[in-house]
Coordinates of C-alpha atoms and ligand atoms in Angstrom, one line a residue:
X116 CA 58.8 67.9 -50.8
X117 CA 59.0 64.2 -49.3
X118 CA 58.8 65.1 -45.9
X119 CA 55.3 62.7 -44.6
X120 CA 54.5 65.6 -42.2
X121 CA 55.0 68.7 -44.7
X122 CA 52.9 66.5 -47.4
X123 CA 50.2 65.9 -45.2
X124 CA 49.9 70.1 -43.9
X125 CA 49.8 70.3 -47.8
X126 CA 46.8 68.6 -48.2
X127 CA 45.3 69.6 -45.8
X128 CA 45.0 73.0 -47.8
X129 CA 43.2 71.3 -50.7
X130 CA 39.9 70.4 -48.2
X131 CA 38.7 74.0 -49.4
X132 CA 39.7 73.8 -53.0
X133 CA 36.6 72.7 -55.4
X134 CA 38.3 71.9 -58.4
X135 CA 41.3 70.0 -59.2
X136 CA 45.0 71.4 -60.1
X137 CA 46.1 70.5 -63.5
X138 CA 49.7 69.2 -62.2
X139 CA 51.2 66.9 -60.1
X140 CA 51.9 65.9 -57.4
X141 CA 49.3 69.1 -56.4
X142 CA 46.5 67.1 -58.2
X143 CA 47.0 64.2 -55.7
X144 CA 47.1 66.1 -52.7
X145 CA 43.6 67.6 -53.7
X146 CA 41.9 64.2 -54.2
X147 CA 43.6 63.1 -51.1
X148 CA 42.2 65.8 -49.2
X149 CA 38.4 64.9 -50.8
X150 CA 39.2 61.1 -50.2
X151 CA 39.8 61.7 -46.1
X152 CA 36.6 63.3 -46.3
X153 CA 34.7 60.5 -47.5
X154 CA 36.3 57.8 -45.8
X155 CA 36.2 59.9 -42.5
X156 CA 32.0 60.1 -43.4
X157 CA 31.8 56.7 -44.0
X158 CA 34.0 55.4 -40.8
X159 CA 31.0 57.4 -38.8
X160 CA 28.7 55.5 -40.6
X161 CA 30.3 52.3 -40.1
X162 CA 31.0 53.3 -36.2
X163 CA 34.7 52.3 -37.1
X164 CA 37.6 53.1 -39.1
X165 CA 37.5 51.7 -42.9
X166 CA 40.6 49.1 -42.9
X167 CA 42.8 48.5 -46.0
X168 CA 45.3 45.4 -46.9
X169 CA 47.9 45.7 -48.8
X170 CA 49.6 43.1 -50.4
X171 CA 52.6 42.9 -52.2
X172 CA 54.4 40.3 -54.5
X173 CA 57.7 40.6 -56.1
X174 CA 60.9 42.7 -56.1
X175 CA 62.2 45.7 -53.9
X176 CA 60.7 48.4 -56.5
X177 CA 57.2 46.9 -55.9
X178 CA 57.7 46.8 -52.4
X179 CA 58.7 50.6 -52.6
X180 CA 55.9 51.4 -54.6
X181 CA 53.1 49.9 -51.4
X182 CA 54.9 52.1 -49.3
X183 CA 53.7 55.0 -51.5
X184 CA 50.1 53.2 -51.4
X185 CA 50.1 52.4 -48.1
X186 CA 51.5 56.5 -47.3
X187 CA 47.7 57.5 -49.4
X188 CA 45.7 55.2 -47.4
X189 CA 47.1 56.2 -44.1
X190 CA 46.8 59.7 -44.8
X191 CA 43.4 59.4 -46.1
X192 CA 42.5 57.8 -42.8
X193 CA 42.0 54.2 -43.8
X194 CA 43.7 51.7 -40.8
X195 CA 45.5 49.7 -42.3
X196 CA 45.3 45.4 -41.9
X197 CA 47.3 42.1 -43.0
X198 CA 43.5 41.2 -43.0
X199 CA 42.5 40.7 -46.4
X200 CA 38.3 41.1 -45.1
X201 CA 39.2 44.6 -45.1
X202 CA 36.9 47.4 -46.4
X203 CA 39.6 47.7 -49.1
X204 CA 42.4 45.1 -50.6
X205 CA 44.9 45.8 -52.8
X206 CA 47.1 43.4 -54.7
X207 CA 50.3 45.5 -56.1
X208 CA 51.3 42.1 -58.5
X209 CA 54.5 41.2 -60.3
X210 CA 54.6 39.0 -63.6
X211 CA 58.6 38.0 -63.5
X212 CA 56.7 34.1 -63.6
X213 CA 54.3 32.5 -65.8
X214 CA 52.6 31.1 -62.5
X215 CA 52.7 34.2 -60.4
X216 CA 49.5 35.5 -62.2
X217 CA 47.8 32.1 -61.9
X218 CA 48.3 32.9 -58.0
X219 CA 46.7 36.6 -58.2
X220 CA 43.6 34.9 -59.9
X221 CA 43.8 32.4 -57.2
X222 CA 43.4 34.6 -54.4
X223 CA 41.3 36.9 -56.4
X224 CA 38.7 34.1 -56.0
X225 CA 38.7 34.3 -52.3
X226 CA 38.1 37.7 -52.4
X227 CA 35.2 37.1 -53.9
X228 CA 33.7 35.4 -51.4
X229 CA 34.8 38.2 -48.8
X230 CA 33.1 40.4 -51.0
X231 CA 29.4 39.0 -51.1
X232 CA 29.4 39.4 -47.1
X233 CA 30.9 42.9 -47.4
X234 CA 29.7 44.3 -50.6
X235 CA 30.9 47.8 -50.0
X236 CA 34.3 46.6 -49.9
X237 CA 36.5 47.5 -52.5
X238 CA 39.3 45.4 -54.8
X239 CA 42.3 47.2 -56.1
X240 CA 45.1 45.7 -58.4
X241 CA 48.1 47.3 -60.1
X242 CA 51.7 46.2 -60.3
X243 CA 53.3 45.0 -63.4
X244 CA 50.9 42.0 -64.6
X245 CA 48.3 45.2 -64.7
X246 CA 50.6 45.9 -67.8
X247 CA 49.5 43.0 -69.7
X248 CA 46.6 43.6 -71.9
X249 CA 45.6 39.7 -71.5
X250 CA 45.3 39.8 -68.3
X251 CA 43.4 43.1 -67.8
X252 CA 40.8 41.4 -71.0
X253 CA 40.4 38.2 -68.1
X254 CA 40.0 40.2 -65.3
X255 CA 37.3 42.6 -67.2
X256 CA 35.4 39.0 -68.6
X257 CA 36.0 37.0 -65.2
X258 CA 36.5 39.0 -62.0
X259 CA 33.7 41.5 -62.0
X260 CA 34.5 41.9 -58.2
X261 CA 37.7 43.9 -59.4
X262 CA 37.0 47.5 -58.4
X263 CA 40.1 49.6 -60.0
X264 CA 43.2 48.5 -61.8
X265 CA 46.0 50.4 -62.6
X266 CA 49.8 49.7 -64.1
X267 CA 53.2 51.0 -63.0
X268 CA 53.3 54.0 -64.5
X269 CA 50.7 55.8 -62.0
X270 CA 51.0 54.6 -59.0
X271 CA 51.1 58.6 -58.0
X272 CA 47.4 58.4 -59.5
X273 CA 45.6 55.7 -57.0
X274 CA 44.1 58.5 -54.7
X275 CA 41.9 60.2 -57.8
X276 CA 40.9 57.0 -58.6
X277 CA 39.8 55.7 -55.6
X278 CA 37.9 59.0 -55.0
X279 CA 36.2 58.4 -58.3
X280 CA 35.0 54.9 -57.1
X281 CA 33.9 55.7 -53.9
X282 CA 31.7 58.7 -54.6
X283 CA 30.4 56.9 -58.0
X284 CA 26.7 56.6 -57.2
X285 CA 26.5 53.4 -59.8
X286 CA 30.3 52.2 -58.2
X287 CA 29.3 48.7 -58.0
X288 CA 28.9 48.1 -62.2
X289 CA 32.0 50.1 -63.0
X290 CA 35.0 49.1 -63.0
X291 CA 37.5 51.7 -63.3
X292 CA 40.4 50.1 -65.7
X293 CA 43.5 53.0 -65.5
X294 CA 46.5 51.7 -67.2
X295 CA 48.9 53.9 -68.7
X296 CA 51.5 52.8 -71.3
X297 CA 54.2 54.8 -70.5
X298 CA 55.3 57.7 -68.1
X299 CA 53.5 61.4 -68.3
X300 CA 55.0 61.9 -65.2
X301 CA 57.5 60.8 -62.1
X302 CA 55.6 61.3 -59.2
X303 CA 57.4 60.2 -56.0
X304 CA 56.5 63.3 -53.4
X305 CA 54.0 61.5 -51.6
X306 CA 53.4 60.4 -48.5
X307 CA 54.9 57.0 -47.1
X308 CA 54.6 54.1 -44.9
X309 CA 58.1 53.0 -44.7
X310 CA 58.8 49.5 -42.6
X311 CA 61.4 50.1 -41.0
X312 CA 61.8 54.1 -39.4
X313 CA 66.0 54.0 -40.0
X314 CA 65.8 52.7 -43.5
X315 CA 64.2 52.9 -46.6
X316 CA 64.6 52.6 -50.3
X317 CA 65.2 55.4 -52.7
X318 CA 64.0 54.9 -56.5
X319 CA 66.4 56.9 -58.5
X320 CA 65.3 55.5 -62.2
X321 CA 62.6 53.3 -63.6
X322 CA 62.3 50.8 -66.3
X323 CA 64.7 48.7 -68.5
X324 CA 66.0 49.2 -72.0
X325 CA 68.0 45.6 -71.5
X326 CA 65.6 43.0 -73.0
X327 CA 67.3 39.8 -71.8
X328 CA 65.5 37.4 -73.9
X329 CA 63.6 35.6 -71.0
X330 CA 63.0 38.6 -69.4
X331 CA 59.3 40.4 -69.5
X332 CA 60.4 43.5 -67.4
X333 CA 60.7 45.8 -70.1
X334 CA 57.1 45.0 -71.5
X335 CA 56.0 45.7 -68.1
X336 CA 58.0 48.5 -66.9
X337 CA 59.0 50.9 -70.1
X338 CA 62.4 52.5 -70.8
X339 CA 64.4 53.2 -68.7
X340 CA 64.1 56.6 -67.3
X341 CA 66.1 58.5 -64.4
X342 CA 65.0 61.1 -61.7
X343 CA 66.9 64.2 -61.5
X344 CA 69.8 64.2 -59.4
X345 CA 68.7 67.1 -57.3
X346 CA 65.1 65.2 -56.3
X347 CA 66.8 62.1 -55.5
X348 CA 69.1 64.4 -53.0
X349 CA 66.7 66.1 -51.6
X350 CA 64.6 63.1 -50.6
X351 CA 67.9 61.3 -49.1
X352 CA 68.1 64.0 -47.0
X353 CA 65.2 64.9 -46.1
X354 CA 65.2 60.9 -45.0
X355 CA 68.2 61.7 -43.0
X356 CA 66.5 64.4 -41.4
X357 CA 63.9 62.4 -40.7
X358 CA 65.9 59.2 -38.9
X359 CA 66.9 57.0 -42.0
X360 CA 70.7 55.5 -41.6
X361 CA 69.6 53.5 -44.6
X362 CA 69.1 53.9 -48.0
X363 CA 68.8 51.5 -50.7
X364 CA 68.9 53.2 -54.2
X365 CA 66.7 51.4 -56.6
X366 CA 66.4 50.5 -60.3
X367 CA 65.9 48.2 -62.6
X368 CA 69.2 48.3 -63.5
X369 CA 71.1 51.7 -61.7
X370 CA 74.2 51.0 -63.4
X371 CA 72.8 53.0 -66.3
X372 CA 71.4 56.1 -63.9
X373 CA 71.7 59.4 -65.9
X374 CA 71.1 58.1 -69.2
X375 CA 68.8 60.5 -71.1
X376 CA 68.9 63.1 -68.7
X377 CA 69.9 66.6 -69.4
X378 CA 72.2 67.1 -66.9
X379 CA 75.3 64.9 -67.6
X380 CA 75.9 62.4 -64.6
X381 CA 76.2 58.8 -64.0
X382 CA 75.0 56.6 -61.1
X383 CA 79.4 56.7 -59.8
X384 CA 78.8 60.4 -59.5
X385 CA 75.0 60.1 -57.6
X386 CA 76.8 57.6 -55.3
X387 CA 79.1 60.3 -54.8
X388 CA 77.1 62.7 -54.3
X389 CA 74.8 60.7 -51.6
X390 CA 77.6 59.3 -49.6
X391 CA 77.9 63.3 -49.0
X392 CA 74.6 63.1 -47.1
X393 CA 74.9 64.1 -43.3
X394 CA 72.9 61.3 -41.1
X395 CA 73.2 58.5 -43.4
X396 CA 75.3 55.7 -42.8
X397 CA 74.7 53.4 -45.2
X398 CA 74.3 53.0 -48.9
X399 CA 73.5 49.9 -50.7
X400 CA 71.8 49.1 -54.4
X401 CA 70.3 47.3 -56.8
X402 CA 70.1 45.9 -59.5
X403 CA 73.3 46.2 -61.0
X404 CA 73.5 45.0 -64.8
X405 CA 77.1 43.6 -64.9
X406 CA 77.5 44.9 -68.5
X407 CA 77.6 48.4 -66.9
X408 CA 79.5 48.0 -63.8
X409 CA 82.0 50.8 -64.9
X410 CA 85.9 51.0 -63.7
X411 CA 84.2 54.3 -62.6
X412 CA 81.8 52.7 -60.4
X413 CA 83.9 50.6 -59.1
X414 CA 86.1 53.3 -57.7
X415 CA 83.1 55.1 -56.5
X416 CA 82.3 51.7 -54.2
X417 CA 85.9 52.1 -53.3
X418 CA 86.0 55.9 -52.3
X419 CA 83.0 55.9 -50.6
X420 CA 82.9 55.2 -47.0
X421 CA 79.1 54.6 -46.3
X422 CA 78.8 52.4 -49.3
X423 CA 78.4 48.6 -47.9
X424 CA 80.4 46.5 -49.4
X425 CA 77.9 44.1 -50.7
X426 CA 77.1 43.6 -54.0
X427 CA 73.9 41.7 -56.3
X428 CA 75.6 41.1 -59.1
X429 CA 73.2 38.7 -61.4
X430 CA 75.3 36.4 -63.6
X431 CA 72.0 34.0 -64.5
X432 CA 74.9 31.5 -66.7
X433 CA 78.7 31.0 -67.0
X434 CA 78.4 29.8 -70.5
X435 CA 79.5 32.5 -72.9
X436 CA 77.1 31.1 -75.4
X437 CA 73.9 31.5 -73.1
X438 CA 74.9 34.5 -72.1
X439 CA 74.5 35.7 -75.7
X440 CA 71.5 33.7 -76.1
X441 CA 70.4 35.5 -73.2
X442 CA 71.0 39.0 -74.9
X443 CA 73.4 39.7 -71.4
X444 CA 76.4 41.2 -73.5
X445 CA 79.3 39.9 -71.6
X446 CA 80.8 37.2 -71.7
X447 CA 82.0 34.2 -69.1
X448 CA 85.7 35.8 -69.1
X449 CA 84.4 39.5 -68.7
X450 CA 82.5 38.5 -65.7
X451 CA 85.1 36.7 -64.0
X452 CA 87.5 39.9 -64.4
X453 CA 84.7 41.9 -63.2
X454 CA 85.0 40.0 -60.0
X455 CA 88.2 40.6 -60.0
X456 CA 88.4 44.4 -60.4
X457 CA 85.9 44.4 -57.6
X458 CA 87.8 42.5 -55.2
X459 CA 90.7 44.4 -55.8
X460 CA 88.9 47.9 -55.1
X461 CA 87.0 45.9 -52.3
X462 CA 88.5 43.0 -50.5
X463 CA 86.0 41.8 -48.0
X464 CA 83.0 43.0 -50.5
X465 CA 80.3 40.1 -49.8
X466 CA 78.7 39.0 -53.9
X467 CA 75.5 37.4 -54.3
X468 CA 74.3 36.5 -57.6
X469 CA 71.1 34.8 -60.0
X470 CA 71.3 31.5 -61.9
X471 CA 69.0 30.5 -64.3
X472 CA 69.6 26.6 -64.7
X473 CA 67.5 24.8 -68.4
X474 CA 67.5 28.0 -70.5
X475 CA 66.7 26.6 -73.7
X476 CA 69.7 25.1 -75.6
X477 CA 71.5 24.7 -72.3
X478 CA 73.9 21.8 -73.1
X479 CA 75.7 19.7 -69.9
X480 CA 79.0 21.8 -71.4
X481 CA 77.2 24.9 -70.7
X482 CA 75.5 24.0 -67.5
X483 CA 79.3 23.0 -66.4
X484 CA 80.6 26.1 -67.4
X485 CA 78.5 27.5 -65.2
X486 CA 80.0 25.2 -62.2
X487 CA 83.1 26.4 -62.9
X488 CA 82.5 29.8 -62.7
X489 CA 80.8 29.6 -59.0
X490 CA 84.0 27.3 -58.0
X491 CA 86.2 30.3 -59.2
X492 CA 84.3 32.6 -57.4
X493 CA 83.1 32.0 -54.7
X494 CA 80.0 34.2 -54.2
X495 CA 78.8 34.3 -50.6
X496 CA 74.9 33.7 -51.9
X497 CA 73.5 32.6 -54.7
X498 CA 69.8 32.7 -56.0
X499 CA 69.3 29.8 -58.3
X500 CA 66.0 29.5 -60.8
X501 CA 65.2 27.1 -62.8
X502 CA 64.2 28.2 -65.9
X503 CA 60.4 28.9 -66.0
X504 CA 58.8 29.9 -69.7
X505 CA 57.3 33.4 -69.9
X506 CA 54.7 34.0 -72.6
X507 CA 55.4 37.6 -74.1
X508 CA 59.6 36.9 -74.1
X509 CA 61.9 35.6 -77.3
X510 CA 63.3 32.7 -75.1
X511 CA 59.5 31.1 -74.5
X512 CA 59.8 30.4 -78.5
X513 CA 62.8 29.3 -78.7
X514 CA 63.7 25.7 -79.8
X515 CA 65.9 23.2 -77.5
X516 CA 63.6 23.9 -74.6
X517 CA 65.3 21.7 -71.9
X518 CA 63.7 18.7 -70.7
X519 CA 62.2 19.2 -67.2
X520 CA 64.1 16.5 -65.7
X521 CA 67.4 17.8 -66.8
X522 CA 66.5 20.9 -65.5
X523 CA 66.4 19.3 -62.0
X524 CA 69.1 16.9 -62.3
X525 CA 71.0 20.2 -62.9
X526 CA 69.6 22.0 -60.4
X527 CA 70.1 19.4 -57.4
X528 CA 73.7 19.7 -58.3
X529 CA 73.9 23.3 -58.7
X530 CA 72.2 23.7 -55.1
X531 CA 74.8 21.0 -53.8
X532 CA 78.0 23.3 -55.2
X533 CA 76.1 26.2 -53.9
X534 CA 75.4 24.7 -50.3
X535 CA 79.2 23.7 -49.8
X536 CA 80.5 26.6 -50.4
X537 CA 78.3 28.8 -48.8
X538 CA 78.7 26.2 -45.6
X539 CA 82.7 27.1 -45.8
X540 CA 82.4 31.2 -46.3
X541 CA 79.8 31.2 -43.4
X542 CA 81.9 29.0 -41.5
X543 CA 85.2 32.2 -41.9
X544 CA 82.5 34.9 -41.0
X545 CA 82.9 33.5 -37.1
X546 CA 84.7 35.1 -34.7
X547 CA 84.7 38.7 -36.3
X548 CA 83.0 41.2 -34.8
X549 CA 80.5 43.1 -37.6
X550 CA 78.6 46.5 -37.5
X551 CA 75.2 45.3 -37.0
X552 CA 72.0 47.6 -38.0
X553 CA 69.6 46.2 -35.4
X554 CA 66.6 45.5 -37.0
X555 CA 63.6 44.0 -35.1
X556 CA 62.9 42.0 -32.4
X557 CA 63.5 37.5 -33.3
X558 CA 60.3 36.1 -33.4
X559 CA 61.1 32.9 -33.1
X560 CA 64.3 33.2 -29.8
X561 CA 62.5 35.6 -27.0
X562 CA 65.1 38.0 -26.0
X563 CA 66.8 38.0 -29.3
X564 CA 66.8 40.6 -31.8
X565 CA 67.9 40.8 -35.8
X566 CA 69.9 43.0 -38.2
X567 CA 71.9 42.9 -41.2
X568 CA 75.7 43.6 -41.0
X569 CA 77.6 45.7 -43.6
X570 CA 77.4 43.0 -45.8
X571 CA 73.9 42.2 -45.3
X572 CA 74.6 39.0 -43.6
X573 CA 71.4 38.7 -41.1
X574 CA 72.7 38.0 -37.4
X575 CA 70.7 37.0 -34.2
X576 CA 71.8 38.3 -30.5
X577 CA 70.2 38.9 -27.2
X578 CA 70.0 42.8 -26.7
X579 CA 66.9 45.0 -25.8
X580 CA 64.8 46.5 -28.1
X581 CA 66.0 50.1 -27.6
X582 CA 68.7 48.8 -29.7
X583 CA 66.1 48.9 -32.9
X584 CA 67.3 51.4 -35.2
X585 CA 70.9 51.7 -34.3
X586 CA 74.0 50.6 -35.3
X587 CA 75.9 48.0 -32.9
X588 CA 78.7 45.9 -32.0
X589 CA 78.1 42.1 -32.7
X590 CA 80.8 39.3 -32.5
X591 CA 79.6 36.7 -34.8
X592 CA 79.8 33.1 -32.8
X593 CA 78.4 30.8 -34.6
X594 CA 76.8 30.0 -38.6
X595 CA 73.6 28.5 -38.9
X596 CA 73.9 28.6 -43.0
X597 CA 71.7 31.1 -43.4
X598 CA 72.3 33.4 -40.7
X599 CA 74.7 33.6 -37.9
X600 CA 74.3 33.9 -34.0
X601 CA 76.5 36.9 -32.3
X602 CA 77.4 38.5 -29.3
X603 CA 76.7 41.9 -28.5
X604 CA 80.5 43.6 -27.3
Ligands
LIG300 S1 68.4 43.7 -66.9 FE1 67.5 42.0 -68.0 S2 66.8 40.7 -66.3 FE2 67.0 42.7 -65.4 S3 65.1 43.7 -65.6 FE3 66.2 44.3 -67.4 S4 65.6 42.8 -69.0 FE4 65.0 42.0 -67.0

């Protein structure tokens, strides 16, 4: 059941029920029921509605995984804020950098202070630098104003333990540390708070078994480990049913979806399957490892009607012997014939990619290998990083670590490669007219609205706001780099 409205009469049976069902997602549904009750009593109390902020850093699973959060809090009657003086704030964190933890325990700081005028109010963290048993040692010896913490694993759980905190009589000393190691279960029929109403994203595996060596995802996030074809299906339509024209299907890597399942599929045959899908217009995913990207899957992207052709397709180096360094198993030759295959099956498909510049060892050879291969081909965007040490991965220790001002000497020039051609590909994108999902309204031009064509290129045009939601006509007229200006036909 993923239907918001179904979940929520579901609950609602569990106000009665005194003790709590063994299984899930039951289990939840009974502490969300006793959590409405309590924060209901204590919004009386208070003469208002408790708020809650949640606040997300990191990547699209994360961002998935607060709609889930945000879906518990809504239903549990909490209003929710971008106001982080809220009776609750929750950080859902991500660890991909060395320095995005020093910014949690920045803002954990400031918190704080919010909490010695409002001491009732309550600090949540999870996400993957929960994972990290350093970091859950500093926050137990340091942040005392951290309420609950828990990991990636049980997100599903966050309703029982917020229960737990608020109706602890001695809540203010404990603090509830509820980190799992690994999955007991795959939870994902709960209620959400999607952002948009017409799209959403769809997790249809979790974790990595990859282990690129500057990489901490795995640590953080398991092995990898898919959902059941038949669940995924069923929440992609009952999505459709209830207005999506979106989907994004999301994983760590979904180019190895099915693995370790009983039933024998791969993610070609779930694209399949979901292109199937009455009311939904289009598919897109990610991550795609390109050491998986099958002949299969390619044809799949071919076949397919609804699947946009747009595809992430993270490279990180063009140098062969970086890329084995980098424990990517391909090589620079494989990759460039995988972008060839595609564009075969695909013509117009729009590629974006990663590139890590200063991995240790990187030589100028190897960083100009790596020129060569975005002159070849081309990609319409590309994500550039310079290479930032992560404690916990094989690359941190290795020797040859590259001096930080050869890192940006590269990474200027890079950026300059990059720039000119994504000036000229922008530049041939005017003139055609492009199927535009209408987003929101512009904040920044009155009159204006947004959306993402096909290929997820963002476009601005006048148009009214009953347009939101629906699929249009836009010529493009103009590039401005980074997003274009259209025409509605
Ligand atoms: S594929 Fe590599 S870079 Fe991507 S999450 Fe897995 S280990 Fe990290």
């Amino acid at each position: 059941m993923y239907d918001n409205t179904e979940i929520l009469n579901e609950i609602k049976k569990y106000t009665s029920v005194q003790d709590a069902p063994l299984n899930e997602p039951e289990r939840q549904y009974f502490f969300m029921a006793k959590l409405k009750e309590v924060v209901d009593k204590r919004s009386e109390e208070k003469g208002k509605r408790l708020t809650a902020c949640v606040v997300t850093f990191g990547c699209q699973m994360n961002a998935r995984d607060s709609e889930k959060i945000s879906g518990i809090l809504k239903v549990c009657g909490y209003e929710l804020t971008e106001d982080e003086r809220a009776d609750l704030v929750l950080y859902n964190t991500c660890t991909v950098r060395e320095n995005a933890n020093l910014k949690v325990y920045g803002r954990l700081g400031r918190l704080k202070n919010y909490k010695e005028k409002n001491p009732d109010m309550i600090t949540v963290l999870c996400g993957c630098m929960m994972q990290e048993e350093g970091v859950r040692e500093k926050i137990k010896k340091s942040f005392h104003n951290v309420d609950i913490v828990f990991g990636t694993f049980n997100i599903y759980m966050f309703a029982e333990l917020l229960y737990m905190k608020l109706i602890d009589p001695d809540k203010n000393a404990t603090q509830i540390m509820a980190v799992k190691k690994d999955y007991e279960a795959i939870v994902e029929e709960l209620p959400k708070d999607r952002k948009y109403p017409f799209k959403s994203g769809v997790n249809i595996m979790f974790g990595c078994n990859n282990f690129c060596s500057y990489c901490i995802v795995p640590y953080v996030r398991g092995r990898e480990r898919s959902r059941a074809s038949k669940d995924i299906i069923e929440e992609v339509k009952t999505l459709a049913k209830d207005g999506v024209k979106e989907v994004m299907l999301l994983g760590q890597n979904v180019n190895s979806y099915g693995k370790g399942l009983e039933e024998d599929i791969n993610f070609a045959d779930l694209l399949r399957m979901v292109n199937d899908i009455d009311g939904i217009e289009r598919i897109r995913f990610m991550s795609s490892h390109p050491k998986d990207l099958s002949d299969e899957l390619i044809e799949a992207m071919k076949d397919c009607d609804k699947v946009c052709p747009q595809l992430h397709l993270a490279m990180q180096s063009g140098s062969s012997r970086l890329l084995e360094k980098m424990n990517r198993h391909y090589t620079k030759e494989d990759f460039i014939n995988l972008v060839e295959k595609l564009r075969k099956a695909v013509p117009d498909i729009s590629l974006s990619t990663d590139i890590i510049v200063g991995f240790p060892g990187e030589t100028e050879e190897d960083f100009l290998e790596t020129m060569d291969v975005i002159e070849k081909v081309r990609f319409n965007s590309v994500f550039t990083f310079q290479y930032s040490k992560r404690t916990g991965t094989p690359a941190a220790v290795m020797e040859n670590q590259v001096e930080p001002s050869v890192v940006k000497d590269r990474f200027d020039r890079l950026l300059k490669l990059v720039q000119s051609i994504s000036d000229e590909n922008t530049k041939d994108q005017v003139g055609f007219t492009e199927k535009v999902l209408v987003e929101e309204k512009d904040d920044k031009l009155p009159g204006y609205l947004t959306g993402r064509t096909d290929k997820n290129y963002l476009v601005h045009f006048e148009g009214c706001d009953n347009l939101i939601g629906n699929i249009v006509d836009v010529k493009i007229i103009e590039s401005k780099g980074f997003y274009y200006i259209g025409e509605l036909v």
